[in-house]
PDB file of C-alpha atoms in Angstrom:
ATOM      1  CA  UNK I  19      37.959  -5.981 -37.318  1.00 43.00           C
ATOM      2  CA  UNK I  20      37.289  -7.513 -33.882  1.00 47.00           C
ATOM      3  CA  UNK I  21      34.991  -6.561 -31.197  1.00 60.00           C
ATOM      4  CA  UNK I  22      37.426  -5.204 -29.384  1.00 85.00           C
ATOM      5  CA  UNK I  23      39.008  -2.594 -31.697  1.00 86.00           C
ATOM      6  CA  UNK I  24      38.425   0.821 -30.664  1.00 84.00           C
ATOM      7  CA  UNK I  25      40.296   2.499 -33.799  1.00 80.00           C
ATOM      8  CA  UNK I  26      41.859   1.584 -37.039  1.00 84.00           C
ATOM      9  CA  UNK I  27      44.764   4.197 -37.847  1.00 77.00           C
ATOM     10  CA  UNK I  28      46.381   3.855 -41.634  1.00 75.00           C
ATOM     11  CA  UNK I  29      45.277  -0.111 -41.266  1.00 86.00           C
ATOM     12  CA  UNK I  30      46.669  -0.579 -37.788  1.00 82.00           C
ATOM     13  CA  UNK I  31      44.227  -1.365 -34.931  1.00 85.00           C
ATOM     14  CA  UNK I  32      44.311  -0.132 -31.455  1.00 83.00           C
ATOM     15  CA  UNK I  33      42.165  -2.501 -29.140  1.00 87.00           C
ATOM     16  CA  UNK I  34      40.211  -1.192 -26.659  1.00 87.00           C
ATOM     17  CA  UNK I  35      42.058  -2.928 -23.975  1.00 87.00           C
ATOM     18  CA  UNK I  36      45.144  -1.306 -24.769  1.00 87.00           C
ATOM     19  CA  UNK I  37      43.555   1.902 -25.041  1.00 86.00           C
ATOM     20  CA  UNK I  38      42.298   1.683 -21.769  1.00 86.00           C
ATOM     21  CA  UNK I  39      45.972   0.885 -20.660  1.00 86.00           C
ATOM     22  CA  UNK I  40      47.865   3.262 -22.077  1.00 86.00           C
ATOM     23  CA  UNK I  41      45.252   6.259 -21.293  1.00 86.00           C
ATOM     24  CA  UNK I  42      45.890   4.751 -17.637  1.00 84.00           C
ATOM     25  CA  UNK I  43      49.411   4.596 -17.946  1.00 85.00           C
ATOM     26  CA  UNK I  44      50.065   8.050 -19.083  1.00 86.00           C
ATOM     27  CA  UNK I  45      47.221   9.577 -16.825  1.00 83.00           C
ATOM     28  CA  UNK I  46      45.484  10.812 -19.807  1.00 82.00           C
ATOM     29  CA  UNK I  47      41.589  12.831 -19.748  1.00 85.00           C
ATOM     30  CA  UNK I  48      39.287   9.745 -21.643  1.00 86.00           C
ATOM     31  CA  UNK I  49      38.785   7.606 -18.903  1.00 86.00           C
ATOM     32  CA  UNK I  50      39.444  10.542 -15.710  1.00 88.00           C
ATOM     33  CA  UNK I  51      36.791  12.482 -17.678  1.00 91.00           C
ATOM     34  CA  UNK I  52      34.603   9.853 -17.660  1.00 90.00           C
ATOM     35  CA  UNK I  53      34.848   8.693 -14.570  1.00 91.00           C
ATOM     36  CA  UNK I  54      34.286  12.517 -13.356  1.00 94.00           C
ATOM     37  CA  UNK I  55      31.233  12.415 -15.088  1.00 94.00           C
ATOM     38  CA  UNK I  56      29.933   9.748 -13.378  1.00 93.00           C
ATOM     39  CA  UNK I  57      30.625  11.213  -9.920  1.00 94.00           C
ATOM     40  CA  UNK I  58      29.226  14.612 -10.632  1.00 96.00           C
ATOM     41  CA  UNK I  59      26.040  13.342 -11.853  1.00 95.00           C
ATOM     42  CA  UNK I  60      25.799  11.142  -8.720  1.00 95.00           C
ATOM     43  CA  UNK I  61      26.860  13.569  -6.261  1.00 96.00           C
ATOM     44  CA  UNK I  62      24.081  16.061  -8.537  1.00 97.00           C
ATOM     45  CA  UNK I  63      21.334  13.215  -7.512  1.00 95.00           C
ATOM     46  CA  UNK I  64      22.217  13.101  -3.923  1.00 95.00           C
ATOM     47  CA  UNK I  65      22.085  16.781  -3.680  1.00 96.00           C
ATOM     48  CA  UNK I  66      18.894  17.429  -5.741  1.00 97.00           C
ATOM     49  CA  UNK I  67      20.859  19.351  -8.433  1.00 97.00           C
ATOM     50  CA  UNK I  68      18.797  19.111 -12.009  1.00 96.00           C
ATOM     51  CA  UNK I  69      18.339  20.394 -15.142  1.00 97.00           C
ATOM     52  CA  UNK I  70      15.314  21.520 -17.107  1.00 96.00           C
ATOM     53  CA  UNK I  71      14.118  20.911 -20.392  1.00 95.00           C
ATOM     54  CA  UNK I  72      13.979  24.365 -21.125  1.00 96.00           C
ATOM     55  CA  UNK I  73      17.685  24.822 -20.143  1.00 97.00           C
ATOM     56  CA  UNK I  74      18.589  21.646 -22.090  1.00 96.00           C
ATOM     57  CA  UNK I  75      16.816  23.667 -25.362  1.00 95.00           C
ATOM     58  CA  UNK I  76      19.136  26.644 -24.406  1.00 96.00           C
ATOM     59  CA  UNK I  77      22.119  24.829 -24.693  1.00 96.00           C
ATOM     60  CA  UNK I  78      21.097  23.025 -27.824  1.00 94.00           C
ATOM     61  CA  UNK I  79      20.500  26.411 -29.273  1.00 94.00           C
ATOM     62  CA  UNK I  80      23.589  27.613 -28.271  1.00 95.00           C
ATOM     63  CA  UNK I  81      25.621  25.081 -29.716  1.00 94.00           C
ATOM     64  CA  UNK I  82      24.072  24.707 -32.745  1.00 94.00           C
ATOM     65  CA  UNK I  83      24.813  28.821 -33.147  1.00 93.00           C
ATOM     66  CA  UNK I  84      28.372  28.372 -32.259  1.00 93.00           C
ATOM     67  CA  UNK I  85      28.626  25.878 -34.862  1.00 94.00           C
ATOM     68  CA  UNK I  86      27.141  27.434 -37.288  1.00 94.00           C
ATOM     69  CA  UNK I  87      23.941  24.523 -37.781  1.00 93.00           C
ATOM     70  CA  UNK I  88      21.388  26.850 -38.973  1.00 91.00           C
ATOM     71  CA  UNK I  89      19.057  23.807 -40.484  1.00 93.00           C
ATOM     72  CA  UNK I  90      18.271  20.255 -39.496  1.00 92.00           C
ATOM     73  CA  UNK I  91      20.357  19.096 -42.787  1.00 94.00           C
ATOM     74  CA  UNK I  92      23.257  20.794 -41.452  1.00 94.00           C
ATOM     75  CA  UNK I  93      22.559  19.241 -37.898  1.00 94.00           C
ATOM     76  CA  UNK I  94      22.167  16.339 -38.935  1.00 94.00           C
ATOM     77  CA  UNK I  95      25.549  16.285 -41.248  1.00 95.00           C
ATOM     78  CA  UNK I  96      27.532  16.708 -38.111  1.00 94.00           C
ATOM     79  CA  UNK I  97      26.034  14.075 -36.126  1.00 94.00           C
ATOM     80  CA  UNK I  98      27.501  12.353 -38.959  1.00 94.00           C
ATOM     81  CA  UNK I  99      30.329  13.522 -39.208  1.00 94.00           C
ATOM     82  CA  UNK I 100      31.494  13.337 -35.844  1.00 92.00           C
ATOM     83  CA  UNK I 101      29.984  10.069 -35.413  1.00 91.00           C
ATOM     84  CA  UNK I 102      27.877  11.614 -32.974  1.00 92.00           C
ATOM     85  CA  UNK I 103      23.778  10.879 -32.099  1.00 94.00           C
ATOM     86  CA  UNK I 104      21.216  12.882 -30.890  1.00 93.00           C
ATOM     87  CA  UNK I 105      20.854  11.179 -27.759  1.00 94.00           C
ATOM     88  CA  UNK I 106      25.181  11.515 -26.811  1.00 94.00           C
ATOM     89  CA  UNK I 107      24.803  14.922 -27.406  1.00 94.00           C
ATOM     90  CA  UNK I 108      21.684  16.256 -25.195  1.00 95.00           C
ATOM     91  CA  UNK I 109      23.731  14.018 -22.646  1.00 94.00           C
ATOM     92  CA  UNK I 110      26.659  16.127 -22.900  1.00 95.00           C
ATOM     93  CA  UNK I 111      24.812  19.208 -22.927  1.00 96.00           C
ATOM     94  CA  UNK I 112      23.253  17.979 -19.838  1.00 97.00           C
ATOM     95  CA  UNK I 113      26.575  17.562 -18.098  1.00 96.00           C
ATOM     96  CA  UNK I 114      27.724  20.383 -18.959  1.00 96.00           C
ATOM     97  CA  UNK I 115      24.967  22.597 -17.311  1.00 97.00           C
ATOM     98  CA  UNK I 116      24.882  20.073 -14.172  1.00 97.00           C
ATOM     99  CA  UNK I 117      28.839  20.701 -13.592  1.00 97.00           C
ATOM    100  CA  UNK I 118      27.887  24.235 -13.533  1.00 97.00           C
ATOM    101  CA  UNK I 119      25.369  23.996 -11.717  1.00 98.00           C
ATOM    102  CA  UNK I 120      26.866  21.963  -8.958  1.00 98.00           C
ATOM    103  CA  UNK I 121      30.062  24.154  -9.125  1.00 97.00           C
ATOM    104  CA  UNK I 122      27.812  26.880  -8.215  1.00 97.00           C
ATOM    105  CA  UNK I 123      25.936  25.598  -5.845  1.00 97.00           C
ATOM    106  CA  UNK I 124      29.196  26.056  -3.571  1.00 97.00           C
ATOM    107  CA  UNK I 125      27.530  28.417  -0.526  1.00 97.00           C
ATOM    108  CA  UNK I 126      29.230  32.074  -0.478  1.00 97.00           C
ATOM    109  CA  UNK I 127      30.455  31.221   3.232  1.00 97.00           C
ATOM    110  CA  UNK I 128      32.629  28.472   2.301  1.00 98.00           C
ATOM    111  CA  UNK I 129      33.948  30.213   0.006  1.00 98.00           C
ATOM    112  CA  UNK I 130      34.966  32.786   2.335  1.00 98.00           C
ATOM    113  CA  UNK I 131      36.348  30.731   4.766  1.00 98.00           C
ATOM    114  CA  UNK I 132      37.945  29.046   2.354  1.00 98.00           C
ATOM    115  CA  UNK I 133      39.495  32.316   1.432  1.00 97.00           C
ATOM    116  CA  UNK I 134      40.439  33.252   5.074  1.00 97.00           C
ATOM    117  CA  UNK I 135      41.800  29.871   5.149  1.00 96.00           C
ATOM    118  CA  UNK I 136      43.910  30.135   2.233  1.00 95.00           C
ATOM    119  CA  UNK I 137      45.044  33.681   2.195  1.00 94.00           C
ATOM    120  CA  UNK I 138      48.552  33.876   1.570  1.00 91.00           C
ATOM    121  CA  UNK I 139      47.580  31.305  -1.643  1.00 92.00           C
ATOM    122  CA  UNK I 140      46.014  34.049  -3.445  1.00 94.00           C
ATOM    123  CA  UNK I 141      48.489  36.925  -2.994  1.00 94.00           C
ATOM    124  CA  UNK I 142      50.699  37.871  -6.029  1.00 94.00           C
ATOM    125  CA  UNK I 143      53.661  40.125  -7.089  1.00 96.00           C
ATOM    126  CA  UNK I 144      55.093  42.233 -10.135  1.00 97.00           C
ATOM    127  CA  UNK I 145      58.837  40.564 -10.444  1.00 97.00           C
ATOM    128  CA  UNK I 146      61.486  41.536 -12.064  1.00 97.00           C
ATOM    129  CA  UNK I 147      64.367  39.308 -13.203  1.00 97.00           C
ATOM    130  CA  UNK I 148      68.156  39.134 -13.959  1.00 97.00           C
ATOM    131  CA  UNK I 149      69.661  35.667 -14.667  1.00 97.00           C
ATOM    132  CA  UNK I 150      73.442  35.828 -15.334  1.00 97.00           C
ATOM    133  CA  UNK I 151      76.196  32.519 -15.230  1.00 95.00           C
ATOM    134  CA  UNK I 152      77.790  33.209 -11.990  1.00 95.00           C
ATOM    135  CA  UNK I 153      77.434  34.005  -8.739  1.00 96.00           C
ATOM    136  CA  UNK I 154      79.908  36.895  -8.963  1.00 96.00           C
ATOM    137  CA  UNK I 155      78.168  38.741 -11.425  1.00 96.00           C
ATOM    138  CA  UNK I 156      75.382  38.324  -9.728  1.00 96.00           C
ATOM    139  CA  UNK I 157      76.680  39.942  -6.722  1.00 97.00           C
ATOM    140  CA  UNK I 158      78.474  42.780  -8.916  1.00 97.00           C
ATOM    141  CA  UNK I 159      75.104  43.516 -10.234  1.00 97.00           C
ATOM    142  CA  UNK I 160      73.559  42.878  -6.789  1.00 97.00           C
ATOM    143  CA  UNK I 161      76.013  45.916  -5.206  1.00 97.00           C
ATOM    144  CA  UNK I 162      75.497  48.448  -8.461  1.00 97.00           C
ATOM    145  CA  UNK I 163      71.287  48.559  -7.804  1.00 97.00           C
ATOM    146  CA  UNK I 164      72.201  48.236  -3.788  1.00 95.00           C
ATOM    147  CA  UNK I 165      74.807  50.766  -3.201  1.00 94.00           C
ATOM    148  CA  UNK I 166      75.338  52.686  -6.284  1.00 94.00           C
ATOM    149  CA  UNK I 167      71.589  53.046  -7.156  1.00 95.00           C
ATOM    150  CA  UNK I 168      72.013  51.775 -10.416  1.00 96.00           C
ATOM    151  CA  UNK I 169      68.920  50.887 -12.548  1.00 97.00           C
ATOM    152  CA  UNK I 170      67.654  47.013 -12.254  1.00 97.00           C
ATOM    153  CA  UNK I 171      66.045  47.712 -15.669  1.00 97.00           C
ATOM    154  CA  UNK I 172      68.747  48.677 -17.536  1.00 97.00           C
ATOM    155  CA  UNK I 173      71.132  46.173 -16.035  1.00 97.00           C
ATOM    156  CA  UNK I 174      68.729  43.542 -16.928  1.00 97.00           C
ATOM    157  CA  UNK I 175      68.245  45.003 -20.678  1.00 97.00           C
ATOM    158  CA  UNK I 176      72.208  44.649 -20.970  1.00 96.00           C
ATOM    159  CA  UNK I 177      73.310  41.540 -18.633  1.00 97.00           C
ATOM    160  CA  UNK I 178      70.495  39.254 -18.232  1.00 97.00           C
ATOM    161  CA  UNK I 179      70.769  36.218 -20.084  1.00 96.00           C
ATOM    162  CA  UNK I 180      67.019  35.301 -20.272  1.00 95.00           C
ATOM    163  CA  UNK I 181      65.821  35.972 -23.398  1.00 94.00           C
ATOM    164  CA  UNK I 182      62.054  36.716 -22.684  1.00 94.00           C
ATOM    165  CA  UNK I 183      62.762  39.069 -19.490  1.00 96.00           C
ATOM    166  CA  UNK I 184      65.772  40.966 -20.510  1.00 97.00           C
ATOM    167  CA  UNK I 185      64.128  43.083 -23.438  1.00 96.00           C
ATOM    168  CA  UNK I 186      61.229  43.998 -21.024  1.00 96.00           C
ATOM    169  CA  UNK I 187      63.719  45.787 -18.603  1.00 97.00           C
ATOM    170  CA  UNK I 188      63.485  42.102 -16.801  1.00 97.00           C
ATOM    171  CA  UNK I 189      60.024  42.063 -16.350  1.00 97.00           C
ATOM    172  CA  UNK I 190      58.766  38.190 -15.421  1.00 96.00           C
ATOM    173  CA  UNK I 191      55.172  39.260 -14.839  1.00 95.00           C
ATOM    174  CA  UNK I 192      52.726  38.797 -12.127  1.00 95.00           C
ATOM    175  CA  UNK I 193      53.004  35.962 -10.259  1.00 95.00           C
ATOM    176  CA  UNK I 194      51.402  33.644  -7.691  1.00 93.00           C
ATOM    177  CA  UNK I 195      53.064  30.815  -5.727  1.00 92.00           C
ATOM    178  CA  UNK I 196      51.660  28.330  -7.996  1.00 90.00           C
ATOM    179  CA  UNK I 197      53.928  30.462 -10.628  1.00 93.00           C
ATOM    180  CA  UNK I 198      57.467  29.822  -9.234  1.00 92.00           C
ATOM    181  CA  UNK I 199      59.662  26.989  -7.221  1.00 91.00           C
ATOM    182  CA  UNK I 200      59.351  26.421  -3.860  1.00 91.00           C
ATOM    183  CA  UNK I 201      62.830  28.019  -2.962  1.00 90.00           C
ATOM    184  CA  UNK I 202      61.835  31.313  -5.266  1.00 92.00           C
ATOM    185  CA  UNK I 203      58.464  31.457  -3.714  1.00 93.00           C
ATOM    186  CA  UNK I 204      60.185  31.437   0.285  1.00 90.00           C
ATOM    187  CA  UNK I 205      62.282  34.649  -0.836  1.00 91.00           C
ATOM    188  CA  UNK I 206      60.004  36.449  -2.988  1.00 94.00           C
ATOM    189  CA  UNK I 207      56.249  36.094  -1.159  1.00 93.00           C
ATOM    190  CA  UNK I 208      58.698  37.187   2.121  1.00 90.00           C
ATOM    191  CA  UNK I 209      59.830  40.216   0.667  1.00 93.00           C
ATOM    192  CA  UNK I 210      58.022  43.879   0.606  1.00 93.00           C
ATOM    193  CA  UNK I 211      57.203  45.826  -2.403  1.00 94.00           C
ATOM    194  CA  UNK I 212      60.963  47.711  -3.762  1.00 94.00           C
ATOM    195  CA  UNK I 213      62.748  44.645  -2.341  1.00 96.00           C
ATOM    196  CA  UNK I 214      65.745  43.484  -3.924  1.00 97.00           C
ATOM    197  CA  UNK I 215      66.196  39.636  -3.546  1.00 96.00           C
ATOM    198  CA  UNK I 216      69.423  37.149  -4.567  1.00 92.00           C
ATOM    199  CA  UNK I 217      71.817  36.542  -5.652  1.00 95.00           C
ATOM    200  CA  UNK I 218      70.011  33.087  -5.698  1.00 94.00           C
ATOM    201  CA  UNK I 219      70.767  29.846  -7.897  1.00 93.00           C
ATOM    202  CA  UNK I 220      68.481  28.313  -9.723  1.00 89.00           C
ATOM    203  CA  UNK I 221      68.531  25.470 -12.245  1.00 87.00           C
ATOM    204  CA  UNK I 222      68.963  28.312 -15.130  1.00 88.00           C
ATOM    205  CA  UNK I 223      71.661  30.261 -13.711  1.00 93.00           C
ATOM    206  CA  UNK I 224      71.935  33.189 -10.538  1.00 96.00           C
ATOM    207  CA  UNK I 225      69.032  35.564 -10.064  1.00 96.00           C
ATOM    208  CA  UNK I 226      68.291  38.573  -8.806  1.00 97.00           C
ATOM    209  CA  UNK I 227      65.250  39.361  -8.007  1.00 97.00           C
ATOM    210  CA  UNK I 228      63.118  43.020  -8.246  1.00 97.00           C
ATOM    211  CA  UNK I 229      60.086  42.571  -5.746  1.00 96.00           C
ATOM    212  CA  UNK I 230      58.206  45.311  -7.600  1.00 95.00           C
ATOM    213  CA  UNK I 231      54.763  45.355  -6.078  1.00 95.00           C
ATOM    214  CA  UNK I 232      52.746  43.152  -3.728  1.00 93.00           C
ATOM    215  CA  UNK I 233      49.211  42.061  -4.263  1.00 94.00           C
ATOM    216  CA  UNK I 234      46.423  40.620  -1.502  1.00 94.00           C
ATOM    217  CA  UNK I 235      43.250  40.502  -2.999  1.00 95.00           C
ATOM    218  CA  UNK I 236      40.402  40.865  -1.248  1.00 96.00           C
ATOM    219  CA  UNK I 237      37.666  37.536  -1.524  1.00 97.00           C
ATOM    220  CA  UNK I 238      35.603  39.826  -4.333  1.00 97.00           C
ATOM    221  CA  UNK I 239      38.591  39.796  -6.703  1.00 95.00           C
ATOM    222  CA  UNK I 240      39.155  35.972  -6.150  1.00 95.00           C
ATOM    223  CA  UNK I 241      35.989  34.752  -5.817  1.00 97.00           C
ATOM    224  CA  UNK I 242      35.647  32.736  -9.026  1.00 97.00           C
ATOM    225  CA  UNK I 243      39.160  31.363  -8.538  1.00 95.00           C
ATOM    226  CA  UNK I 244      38.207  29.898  -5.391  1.00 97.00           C
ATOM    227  CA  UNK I 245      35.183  28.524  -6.401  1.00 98.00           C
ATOM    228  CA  UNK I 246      37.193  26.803  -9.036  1.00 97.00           C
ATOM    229  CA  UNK I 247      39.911  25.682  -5.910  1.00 96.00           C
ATOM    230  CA  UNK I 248      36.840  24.431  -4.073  1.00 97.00           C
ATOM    231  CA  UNK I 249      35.156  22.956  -6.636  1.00 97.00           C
ATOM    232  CA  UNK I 250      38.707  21.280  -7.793  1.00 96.00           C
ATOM    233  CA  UNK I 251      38.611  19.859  -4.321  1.00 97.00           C
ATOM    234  CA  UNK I 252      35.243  18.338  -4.358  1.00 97.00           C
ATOM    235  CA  UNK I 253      35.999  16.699  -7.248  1.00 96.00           C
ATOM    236  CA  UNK I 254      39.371  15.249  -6.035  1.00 95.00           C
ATOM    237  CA  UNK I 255      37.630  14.390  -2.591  1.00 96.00           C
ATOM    238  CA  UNK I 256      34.794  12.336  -4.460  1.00 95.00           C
ATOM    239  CA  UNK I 257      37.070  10.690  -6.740  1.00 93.00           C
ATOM    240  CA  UNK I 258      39.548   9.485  -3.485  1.00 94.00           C
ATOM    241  CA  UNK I 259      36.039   8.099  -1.911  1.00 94.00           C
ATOM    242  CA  UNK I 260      35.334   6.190  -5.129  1.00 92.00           C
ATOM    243  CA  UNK I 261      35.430   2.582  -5.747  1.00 91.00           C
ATOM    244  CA  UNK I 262      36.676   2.450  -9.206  1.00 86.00           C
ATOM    245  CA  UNK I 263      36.862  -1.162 -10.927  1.00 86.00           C
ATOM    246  CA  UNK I 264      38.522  -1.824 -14.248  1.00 83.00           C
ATOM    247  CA  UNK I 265      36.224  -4.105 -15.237  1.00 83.00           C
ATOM    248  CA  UNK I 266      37.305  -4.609 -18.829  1.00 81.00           C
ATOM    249  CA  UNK I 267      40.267  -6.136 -17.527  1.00 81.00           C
ATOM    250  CA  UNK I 268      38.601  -9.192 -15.352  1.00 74.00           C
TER     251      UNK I 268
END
């Protein structure tokens, strides 16, 4: 085995160059985790963000409870067995409290001007779906719940051809923009509660859509999502200011 195998699989190596390549090519977590370690923990230092020892004995605790290491045999076993050492693990326990802590240390005003910022992001409705094959079924449908006052549940139940909805009366859940495509998110986020929306084409077939109620949290319902948003920006902001070198490859 040479220096620069990383793993042997049923005899076969995988070299730590090509590792490195394909986790690159296919945009994979090893190296973006790493590398996102390595930012946090600076951006930690610059902004006086630290753990103690006592908090590093929590989390020790912790996991040891969670995985059921009740003595130092036992401990000791799975350092072992997942080729683990003392030292790699208080450094990942250390990590993990200074993301934490540096995702909370995000001030409260931000994050609500973030949140007036970003509104519209955070609303969300209860939708309602029929999918059919053609455009004139859809609008036969469309005219029955329009003008006749026919039920979009039970027209859903017996035309719809989308097999998770349909039984549910068409139910599709509650949604965000994040949740739909771009031209289902124009109609739908536009529309009031008890709108009907469609006939409208989509890759699976022609919808018709049951805006059933609108949402608009306030910042208090959100807040950890946008903390999570912001924090997801930091990171994305520190990793664009990076200068990242593949030195392996020189």
């Amino acid at each position: 085995m040479g220096n620069s195998t990383l793993v042997t699989v049923n005899g076969n190596d995988i070299s730590t160059p090509e590792a490195v390549r394909r986790d690159i090519m296919h945009d994979n977590e090893f190296l973006k985790g790493a590398i996102q370690e390595l930012l946090i923990r600076e951006y930690a230092e610059e902004n006086d963000i630290h753990n103690t020892e006592e908090e590093l004995q929590v989390a020790a605790d912790e996991m040891r409870y969670m995985r059921g290491l009740e003595s130092r045999e036992e401990t000791l076993q799975w350092l072992d067995n997942t080729n683990q050492t003392i030292a790699s693990v208080q450094n990942g326990l250390d990590y993990q409290i200074l993301r934490n802590k540096v995702r909370n240390s995000i001030p409260e005003d931000e994050m609500r001007a973030y949140f007036a910022d970003h509104k519209v992001d955070f609303h969300s409705v209860d939708l309602y779906s029929i999918r059919v094959d053609s455009r004139q079924v859809a609008e036969e449908l469309y005219a029955q719940i329009a003008e006749d006052g026919a039920s979009f549940h039970e027209l859903a139940i017996e035309y719809s051809t989308d097999e998770t909805t349909a039984p549910a009366g068409g139910y599709a859940g509650r949604l965000t923009r994040d949740d739909v495509t771009a031209e289902i998110e124009a109609a739908v986020f536009d529309a009031d509660a008890g709108d009907l929306v469609g006939p409208m084409e989509t890759e699976k077939g022609w919808n018709l859509f049951l805006v059933k109620e609108v949402h608009e949290p306030s910042f208090e319902d959100v807040k950890d999502r946008v903390q999570l948003d912001m924090f997801s920006d930091l990171l994305a902001k520190l990793k664009a200011e990076a200068d990242v070198e593949y030195t392996l490859f020189e």
